[in-house]
Coordinates of C-alpha atoms (C1' of nucleotides) in Angstrom, one line a residue:
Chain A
X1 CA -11.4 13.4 -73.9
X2 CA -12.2 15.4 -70.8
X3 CA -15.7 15.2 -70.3
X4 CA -17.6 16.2 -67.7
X5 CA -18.6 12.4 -66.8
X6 CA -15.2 11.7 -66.4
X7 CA -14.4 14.7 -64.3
X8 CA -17.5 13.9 -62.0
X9 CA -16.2 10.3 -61.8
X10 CA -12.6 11.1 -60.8
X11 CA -13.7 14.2 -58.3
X12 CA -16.0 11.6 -56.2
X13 CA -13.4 8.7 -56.8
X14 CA -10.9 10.5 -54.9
X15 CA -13.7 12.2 -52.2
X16 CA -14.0 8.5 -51.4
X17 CA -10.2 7.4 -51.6
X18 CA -9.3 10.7 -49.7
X19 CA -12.0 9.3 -46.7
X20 CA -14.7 12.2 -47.1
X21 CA -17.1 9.5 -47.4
X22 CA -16.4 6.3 -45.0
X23 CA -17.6 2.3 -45.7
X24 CA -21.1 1.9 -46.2
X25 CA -21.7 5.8 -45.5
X26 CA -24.8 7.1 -47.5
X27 CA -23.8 9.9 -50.6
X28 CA -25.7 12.9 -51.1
X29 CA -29.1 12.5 -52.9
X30 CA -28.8 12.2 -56.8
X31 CA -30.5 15.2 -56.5
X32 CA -28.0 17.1 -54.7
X33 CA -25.2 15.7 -56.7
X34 CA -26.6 17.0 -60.3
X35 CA -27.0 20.5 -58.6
X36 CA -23.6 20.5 -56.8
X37 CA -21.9 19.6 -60.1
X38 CA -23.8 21.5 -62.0
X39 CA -24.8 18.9 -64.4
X40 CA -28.6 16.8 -65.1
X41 CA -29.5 14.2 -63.0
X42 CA -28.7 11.8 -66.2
X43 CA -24.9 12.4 -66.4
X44 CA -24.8 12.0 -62.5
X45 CA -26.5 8.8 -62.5
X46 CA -24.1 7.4 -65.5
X47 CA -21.2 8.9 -63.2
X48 CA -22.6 6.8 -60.2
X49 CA -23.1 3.9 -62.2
X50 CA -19.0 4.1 -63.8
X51 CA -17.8 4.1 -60.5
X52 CA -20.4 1.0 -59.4
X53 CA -19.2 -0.8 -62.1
X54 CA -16.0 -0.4 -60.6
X55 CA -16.9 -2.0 -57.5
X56 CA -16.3 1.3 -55.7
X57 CA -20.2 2.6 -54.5
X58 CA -23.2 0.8 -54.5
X59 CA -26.9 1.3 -54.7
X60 CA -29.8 0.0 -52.7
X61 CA -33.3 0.5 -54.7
X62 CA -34.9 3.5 -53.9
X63 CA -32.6 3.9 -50.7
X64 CA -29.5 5.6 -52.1
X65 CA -25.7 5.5 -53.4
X66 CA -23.2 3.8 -50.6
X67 CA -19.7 3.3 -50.1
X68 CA -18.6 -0.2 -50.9
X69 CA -16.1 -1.9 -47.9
X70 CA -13.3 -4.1 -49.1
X71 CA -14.2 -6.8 -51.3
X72 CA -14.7 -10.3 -49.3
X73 CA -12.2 -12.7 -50.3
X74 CA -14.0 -16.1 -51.7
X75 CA -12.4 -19.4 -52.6
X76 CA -15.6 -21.6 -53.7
X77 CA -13.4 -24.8 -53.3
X78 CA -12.5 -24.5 -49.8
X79 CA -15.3 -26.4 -47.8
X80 CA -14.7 -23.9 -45.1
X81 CA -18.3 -22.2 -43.8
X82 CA -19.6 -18.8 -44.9
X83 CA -19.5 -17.5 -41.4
X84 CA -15.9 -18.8 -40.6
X85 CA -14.6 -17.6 -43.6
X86 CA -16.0 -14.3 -43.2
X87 CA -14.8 -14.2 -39.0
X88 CA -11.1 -15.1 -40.6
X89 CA -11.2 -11.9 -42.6
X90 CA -12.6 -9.8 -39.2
X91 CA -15.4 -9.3 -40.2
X92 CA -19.4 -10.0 -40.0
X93 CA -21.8 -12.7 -40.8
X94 CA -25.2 -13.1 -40.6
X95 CA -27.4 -15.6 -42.0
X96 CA -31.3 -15.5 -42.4
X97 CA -33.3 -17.9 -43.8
X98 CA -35.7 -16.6 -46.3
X99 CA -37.6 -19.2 -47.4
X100 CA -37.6 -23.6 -47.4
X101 CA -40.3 -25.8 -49.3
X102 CA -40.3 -28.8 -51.2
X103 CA -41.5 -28.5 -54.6
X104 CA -41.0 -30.3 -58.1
X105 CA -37.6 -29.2 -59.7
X106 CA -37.8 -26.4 -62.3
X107 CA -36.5 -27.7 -65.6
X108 CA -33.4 -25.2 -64.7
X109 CA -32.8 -27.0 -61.6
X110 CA -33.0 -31.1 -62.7
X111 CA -30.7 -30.1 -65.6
X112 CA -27.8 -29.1 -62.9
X113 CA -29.1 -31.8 -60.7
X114 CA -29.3 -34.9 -63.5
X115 CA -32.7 -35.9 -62.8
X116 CA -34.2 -37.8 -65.6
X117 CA -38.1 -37.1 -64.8
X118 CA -40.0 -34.1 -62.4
X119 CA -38.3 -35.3 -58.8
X120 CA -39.1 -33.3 -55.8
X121 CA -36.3 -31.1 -54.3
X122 CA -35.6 -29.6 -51.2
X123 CA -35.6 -25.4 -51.9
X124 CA -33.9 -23.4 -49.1
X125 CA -33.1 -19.3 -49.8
X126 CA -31.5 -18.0 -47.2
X127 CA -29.8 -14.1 -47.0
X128 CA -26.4 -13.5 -46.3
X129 CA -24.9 -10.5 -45.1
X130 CA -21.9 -8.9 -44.0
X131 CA -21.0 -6.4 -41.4
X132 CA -24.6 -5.7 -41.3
X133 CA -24.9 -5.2 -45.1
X134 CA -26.7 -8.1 -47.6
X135 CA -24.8 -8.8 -50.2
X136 CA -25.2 -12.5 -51.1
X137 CA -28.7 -14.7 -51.7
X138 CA -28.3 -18.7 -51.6
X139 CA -30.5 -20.7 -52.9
X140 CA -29.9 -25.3 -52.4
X141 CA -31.7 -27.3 -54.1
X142 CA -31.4 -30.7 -52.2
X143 CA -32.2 -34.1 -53.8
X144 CA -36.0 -35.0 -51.5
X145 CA -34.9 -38.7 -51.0
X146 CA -31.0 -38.1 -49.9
X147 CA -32.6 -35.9 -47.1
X148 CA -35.4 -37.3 -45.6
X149 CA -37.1 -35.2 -42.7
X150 CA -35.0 -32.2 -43.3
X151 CA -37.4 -29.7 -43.0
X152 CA -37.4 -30.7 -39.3
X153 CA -33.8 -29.4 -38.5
X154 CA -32.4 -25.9 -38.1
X155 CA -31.3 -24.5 -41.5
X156 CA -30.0 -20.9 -40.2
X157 CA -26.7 -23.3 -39.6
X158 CA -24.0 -24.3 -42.0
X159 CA -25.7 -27.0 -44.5
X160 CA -22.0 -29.1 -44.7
X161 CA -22.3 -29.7 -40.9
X162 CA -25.6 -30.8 -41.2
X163 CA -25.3 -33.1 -44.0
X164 CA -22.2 -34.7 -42.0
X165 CA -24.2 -35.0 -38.5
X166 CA -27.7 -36.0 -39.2
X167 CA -26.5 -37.6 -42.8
X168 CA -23.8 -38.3 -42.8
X169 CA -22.7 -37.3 -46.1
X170 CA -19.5 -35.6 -46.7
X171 CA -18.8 -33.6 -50.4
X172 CA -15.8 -34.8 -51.9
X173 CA -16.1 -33.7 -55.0
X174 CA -17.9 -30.5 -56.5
X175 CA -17.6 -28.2 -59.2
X176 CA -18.7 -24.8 -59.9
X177 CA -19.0 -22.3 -62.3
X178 CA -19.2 -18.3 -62.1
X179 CA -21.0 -16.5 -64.2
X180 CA -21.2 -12.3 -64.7
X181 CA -24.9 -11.5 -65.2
X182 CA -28.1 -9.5 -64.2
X183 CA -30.2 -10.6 -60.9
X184 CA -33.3 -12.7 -61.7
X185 CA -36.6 -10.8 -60.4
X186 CA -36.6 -12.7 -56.8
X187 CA -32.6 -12.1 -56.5
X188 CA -32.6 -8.3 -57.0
X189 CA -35.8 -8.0 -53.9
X190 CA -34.3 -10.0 -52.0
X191 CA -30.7 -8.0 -52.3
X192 CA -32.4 -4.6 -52.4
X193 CA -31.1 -4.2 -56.5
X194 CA -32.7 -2.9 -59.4
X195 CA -34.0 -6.0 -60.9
X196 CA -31.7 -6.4 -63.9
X197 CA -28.5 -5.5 -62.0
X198 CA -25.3 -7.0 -62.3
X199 CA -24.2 -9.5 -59.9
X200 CA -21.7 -12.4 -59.5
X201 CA -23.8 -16.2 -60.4
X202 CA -21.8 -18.8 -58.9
X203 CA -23.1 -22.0 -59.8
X204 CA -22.1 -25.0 -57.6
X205 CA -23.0 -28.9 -57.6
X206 CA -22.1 -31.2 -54.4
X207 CA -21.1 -34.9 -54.6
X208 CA -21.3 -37.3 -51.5
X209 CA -18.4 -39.6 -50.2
X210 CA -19.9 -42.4 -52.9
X211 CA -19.6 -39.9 -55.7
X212 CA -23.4 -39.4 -55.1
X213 CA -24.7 -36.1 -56.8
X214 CA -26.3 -34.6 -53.3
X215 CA -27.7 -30.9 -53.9
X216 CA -26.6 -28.0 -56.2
X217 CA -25.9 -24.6 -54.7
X218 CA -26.7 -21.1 -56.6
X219 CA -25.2 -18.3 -55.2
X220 CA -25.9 -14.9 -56.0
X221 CA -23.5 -12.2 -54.8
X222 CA -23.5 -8.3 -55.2
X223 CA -20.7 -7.9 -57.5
X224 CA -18.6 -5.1 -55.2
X225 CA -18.6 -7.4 -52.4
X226 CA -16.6 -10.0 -53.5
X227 CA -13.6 -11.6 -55.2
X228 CA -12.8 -15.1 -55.5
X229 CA -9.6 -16.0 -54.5
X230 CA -8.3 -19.7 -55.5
X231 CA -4.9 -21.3 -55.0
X232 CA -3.8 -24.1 -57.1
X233 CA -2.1 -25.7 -53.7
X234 CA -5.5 -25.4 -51.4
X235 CA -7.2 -28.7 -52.2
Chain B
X1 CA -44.4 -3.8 -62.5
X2 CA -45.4 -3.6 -66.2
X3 CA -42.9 -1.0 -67.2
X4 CA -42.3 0.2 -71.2
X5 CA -38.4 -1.2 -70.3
X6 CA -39.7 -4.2 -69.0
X7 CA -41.5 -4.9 -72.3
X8 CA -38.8 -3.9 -74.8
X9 CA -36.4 -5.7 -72.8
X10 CA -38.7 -9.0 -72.6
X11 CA -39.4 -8.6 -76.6
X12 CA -36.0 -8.3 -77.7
X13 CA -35.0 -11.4 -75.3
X14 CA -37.5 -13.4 -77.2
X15 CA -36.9 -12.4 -80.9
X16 CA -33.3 -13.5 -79.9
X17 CA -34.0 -16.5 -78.5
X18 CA -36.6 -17.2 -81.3
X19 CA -33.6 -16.7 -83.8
X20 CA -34.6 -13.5 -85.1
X21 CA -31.1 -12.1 -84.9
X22 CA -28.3 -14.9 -84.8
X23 CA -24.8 -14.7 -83.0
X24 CA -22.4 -11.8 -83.6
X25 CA -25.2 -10.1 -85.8
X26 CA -25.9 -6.7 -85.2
X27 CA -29.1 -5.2 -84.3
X28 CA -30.7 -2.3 -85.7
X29 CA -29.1 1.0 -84.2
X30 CA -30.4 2.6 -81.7
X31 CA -32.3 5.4 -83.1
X32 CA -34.4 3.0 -85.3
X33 CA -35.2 0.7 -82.2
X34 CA -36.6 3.7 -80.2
X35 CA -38.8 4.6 -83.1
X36 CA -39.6 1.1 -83.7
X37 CA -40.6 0.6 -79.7
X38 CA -42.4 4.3 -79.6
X39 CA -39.8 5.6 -77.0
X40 CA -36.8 7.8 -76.6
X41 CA -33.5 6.3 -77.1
X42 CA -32.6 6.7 -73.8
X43 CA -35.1 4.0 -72.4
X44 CA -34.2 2.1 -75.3
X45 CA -30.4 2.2 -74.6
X46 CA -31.5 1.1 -70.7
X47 CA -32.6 -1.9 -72.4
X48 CA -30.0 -2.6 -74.5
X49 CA -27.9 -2.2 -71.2
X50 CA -30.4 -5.0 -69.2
X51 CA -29.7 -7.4 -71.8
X52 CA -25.8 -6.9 -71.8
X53 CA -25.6 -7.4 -68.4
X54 CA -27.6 -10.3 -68.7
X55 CA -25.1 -11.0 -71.3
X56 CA -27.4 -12.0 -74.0
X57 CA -25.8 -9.1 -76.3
X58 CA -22.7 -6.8 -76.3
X59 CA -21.7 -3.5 -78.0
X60 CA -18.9 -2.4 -79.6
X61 CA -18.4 1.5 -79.6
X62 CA -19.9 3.3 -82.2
X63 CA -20.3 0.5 -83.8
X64 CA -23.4 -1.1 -82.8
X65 CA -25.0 -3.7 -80.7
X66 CA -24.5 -7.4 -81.2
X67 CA -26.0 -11.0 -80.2
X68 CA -23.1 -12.6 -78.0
X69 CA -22.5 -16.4 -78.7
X70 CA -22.5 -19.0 -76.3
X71 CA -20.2 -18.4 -73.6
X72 CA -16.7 -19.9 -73.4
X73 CA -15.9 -22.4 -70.6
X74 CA -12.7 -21.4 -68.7
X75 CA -10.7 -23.3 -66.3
X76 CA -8.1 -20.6 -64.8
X77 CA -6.4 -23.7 -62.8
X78 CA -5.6 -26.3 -66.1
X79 CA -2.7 -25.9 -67.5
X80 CA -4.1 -26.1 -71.0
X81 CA -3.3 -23.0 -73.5
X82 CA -5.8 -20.9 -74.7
X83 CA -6.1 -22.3 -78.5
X84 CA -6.4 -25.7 -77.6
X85 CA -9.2 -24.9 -75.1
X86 CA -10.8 -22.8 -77.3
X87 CA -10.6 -25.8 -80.2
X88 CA -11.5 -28.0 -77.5
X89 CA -15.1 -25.9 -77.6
X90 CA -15.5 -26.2 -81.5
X91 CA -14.5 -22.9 -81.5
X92 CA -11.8 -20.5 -83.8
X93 CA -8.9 -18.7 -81.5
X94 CA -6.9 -16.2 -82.9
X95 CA -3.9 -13.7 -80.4
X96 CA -2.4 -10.4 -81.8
X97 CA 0.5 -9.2 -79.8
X98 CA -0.2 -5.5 -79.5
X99 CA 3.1 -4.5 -77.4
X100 CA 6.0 -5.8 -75.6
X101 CA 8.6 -3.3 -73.9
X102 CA 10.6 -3.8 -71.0
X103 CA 10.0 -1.2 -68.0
X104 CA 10.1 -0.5 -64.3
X105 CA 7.2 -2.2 -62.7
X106 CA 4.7 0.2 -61.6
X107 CA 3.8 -0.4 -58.0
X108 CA 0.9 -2.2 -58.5
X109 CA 2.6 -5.0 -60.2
X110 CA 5.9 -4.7 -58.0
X111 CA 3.0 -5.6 -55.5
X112 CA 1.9 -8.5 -57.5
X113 CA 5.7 -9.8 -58.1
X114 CA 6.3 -9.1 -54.4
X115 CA 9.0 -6.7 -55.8
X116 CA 10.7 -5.2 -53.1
X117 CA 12.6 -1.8 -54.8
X118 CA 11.4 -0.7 -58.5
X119 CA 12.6 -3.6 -61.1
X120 CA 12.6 -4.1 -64.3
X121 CA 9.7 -6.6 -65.8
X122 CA 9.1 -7.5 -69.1
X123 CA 5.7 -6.6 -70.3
X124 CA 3.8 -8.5 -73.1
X125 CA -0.5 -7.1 -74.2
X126 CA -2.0 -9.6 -76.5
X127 CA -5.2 -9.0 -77.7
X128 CA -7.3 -12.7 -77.9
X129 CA -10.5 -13.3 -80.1
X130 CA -12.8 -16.3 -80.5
X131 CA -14.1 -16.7 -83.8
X132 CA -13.3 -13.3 -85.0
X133 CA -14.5 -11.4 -82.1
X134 CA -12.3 -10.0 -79.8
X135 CA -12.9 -10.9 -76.0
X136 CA -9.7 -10.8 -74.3
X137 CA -7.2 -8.5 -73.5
X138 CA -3.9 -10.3 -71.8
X139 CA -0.9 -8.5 -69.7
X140 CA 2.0 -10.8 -69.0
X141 CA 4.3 -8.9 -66.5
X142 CA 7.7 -11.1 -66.3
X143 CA 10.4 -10.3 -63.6
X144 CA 13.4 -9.7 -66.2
X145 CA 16.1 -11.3 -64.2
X146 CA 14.3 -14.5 -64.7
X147 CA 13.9 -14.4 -68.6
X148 CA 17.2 -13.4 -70.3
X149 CA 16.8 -12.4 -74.1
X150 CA 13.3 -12.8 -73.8
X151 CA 12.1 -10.1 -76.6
X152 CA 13.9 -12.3 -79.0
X153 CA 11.4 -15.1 -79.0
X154 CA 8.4 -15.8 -80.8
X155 CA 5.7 -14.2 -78.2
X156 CA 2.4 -15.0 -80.4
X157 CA 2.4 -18.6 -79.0
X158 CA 1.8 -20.0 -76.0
X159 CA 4.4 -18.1 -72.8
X160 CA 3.7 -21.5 -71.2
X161 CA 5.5 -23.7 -74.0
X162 CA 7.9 -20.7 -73.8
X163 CA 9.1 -20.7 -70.8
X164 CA 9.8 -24.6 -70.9
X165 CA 11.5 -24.7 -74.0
X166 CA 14.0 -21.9 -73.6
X167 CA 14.2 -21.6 -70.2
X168 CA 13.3 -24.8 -68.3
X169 CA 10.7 -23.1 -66.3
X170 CA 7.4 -25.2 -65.6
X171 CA 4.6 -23.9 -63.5
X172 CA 3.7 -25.7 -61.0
X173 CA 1.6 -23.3 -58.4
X174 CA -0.4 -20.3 -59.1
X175 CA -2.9 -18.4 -57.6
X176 CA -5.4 -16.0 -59.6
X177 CA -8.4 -13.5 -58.5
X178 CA -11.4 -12.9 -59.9
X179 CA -12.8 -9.4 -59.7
X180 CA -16.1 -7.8 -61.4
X181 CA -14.9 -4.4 -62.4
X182 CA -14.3 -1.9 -65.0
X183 CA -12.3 -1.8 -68.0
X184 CA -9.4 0.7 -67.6
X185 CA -8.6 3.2 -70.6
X186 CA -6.2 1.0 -72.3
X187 CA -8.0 -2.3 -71.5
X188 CA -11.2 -0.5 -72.9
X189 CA -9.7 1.0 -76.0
X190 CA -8.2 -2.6 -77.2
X191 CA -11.6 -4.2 -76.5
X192 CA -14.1 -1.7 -78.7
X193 CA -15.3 -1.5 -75.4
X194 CA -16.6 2.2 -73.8
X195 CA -14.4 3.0 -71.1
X196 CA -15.7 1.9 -67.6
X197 CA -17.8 -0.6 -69.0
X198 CA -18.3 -3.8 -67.1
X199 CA -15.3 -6.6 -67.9
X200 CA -13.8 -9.7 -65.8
X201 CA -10.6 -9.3 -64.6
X202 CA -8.3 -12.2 -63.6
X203 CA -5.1 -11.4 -61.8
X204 CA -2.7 -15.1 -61.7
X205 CA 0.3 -15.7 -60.3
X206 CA 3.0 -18.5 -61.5
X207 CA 5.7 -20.0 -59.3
X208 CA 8.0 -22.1 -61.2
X209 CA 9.5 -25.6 -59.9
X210 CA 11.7 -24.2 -57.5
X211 CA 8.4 -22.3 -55.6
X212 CA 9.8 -19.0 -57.1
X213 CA 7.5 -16.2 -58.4
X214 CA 7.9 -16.0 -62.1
X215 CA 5.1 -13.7 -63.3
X216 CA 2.0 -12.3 -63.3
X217 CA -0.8 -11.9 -65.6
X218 CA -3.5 -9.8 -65.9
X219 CA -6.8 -11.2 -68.1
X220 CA -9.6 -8.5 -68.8
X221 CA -12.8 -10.7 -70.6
X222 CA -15.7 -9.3 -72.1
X223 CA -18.1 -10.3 -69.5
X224 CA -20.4 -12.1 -71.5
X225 CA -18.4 -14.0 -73.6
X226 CA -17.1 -15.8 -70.8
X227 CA -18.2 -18.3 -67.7
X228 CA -15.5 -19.5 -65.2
X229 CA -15.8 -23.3 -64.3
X230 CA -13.7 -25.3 -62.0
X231 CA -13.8 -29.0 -61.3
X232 CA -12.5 -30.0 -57.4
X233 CA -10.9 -33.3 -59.1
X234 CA -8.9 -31.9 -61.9
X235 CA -6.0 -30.2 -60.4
Chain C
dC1 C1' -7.3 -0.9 -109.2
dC2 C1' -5.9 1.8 -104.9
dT3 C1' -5.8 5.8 -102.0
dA4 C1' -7.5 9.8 -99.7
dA5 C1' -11.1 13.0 -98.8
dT6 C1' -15.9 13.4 -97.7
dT7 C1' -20.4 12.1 -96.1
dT8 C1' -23.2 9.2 -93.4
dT9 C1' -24.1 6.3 -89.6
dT10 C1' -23.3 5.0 -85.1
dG11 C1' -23.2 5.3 -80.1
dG12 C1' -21.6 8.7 -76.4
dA13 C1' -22.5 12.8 -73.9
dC14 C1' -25.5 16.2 -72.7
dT15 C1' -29.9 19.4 -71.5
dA16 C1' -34.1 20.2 -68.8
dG17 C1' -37.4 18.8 -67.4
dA18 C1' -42.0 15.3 -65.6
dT19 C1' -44.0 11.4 -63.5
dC20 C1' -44.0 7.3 -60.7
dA21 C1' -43.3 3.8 -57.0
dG22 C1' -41.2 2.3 -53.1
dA23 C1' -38.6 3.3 -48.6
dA24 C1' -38.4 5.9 -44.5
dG25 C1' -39.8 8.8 -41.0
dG26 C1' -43.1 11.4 -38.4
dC27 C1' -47.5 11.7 -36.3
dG28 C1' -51.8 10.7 -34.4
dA29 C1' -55.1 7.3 -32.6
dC30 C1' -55.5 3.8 -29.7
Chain D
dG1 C1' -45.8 1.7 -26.2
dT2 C1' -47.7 0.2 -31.2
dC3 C1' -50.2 0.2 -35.2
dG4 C1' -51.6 2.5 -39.4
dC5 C1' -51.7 6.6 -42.2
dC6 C1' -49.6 10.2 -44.5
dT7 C1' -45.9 13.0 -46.0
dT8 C1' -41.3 13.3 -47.7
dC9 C1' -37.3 11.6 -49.8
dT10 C1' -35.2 8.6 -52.9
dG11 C1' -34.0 6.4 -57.1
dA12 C1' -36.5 4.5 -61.4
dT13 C1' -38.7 5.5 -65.5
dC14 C1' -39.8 8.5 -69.0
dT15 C1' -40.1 12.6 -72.7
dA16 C1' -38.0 15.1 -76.5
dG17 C1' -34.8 16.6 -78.1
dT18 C1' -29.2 18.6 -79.2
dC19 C1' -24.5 18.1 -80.1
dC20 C1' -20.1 15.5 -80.5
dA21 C1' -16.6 12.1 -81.9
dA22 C1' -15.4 8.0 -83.9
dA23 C1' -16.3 4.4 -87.2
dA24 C1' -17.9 3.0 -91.6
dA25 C1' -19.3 3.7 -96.1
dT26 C1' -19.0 6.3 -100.1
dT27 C1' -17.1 9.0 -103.4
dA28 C1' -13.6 11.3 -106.2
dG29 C1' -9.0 11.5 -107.9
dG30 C1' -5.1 9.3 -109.4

DNA sequence: CCTAATTTTTGGACTAGATCAGAAGGCGAC
DNA sequence: GTCGCCTTCTGATCTAGTCCAAAAATTAGG
């Protein structure tokens, strides 16, 4: 069928591929769109939406339609840090760190983490960008008596180096799981989405040099952004 | 924000987790829902979308709207064929072979296959369901000069077991990609799925014994019915 | 019973708007 | 300069429908 969605689609899919519009460069308005293709705002949007389901544009709430850049390529097994893996690929990292208290695990959390009663965790969120876009929230959950007197250290740094130099805890062993679904309410503000949008849930639990479960990681990326690349021989 | 989407979406999550509706059953159609939530079907179809995403339902086109089951667990690195894993998971697996030809490689797979000039590949689609539903669409791309006579084997089983048997070929290295994205026509089509709607897409590579390139394949999964989970040890 | 034509049901595509809330930018008071 | 207000721009939510194409169910004919 040739339907105007799918016209609109292909005409903007090839603006992009044919450069009109470069990386992270800002589309005309919804607005604007509908009336330059003649169509309603609604048909637009579900255009816009195809081609972010794609991976090929993305939105920021309230902000506007943007040009995805290459998609980041992820191995979760590889202990290498965020900011070196993303350097290797010439590009940009930036961490922030949102938010760090210690709390009494959600039920959520002491299932992934094995804890038989409520046990206090250590919570840190922290924002992750690249090339001066955000595109992935962290959130560890660290085990309170594995890590006593964190709160004291610097946690914009990488987390493994820590563990190593003021713990001296190294992770072995982990696994992970990834998981297509909507960001949670706190997710989507924090990565400018729609609350309810689809991003990447990557799931990951640590465990020390003495097989030790040490923290769980849950990592939530913007799904454009990334692809995880693993290699049977890597590990 | 206390918005009419907000509610529907927070009432049908419930009624589904309350066991209201149980897996693979379909919900009322859309038209009745709207009238049923006192809205147009367009705010009632955003809904319906939330919750997909979430992956707590799926539609099939023009067919309806359904409660996915729990998702299957999928190691892309073990070694294990689909049906046992599936079994493994108390769960029915079924594969329908929808077409095998042999063909020049288009340049996205000579790309893959690290074709240099336009070769010949064999190219197997199997369609894969788990307990009746369909939520995989497969694309084996062999390099012909490797797999003599292939079209004259048995191709609903397992390639793996295959390409031991009759050819002596075990795998002993790959590398795959996992990429958010959207279904293409064909993918879509095989699915029930509307075209550019959300799926997972795997891209693997197998090198054989001798560390030569043997194939590719190319996995498109309903996103919900799926979650990706790799171990660090078991490899 | 089986097959084929027909009707009904379903979601997909579409129109033409309105209202709302948050983000961003400009402007004035200090 | 900077802080707060206020306007403008943006996408998000919402209304109230129509028409279309494919799937499914039903019906009629053999």
């Amino acid at each position: 069928m040739r339907t105007q969605l799918r016209t609109i689609k292909g005409i903007i899919k090839e603006q992009i591929a044919g450069g009109l519009y470069t990386c992270q460069q800002k589309l005309p308005s919804e607005r604007e769109l509908s009336e330059l293709f003649q169509t309603t705002r609604i048909i637009l949007k579900d255009a816009l939406i195809g081609l972010e389901t794609e991976g090929l544009i993305y939105r920021e709430e309230r902000r506007g339609w943007f040009v995805s850049p290459p998609r980041l390529k992820y191995n979760p097994l590889s202990r290498s840090h965020f900011h070196r893996m993303v350097a290797e690929q010439q590009r940009q990292a930036s961490t922030r760190v949102l938010d760090i208290k210690t709390e009494l695990a959600s039920s959520d959390v002491a299932k992934v983490l094995e804890l038989k009663s409520l046990q206090s965790i250590h919570r840190i969120q922290r924002l992750r960008s690249v090339d001066n876009r955000v595109v992935l929230f962290v959130e560890n959950c660290l085990i309170t008596t594995l890590f006593p007197g964190l709160l004291q250290h610097d946690l914009s740094q990488s987390l493994t180096s820590l563990y190593k130099e003021h713990y001296g805890y190294h992770t072995v062993h982990s696994h992970f799981d990834v998981i297509p679904t909507a960001a949670p309410e706190h997710v989507a503000k924090a990565l400018n989405l729609a609350e309810g949008q689809q991003i990447l849930k990557i799931c990951r639990v640590n465990y020390n040099q003495n097989g030790l479960l040490m923290d769980c990681e849950f990592e939530y990326w913007r799904p454009d952004a990334v692809m995880i690349r693993i290699d049977s021989n890597e590990h």
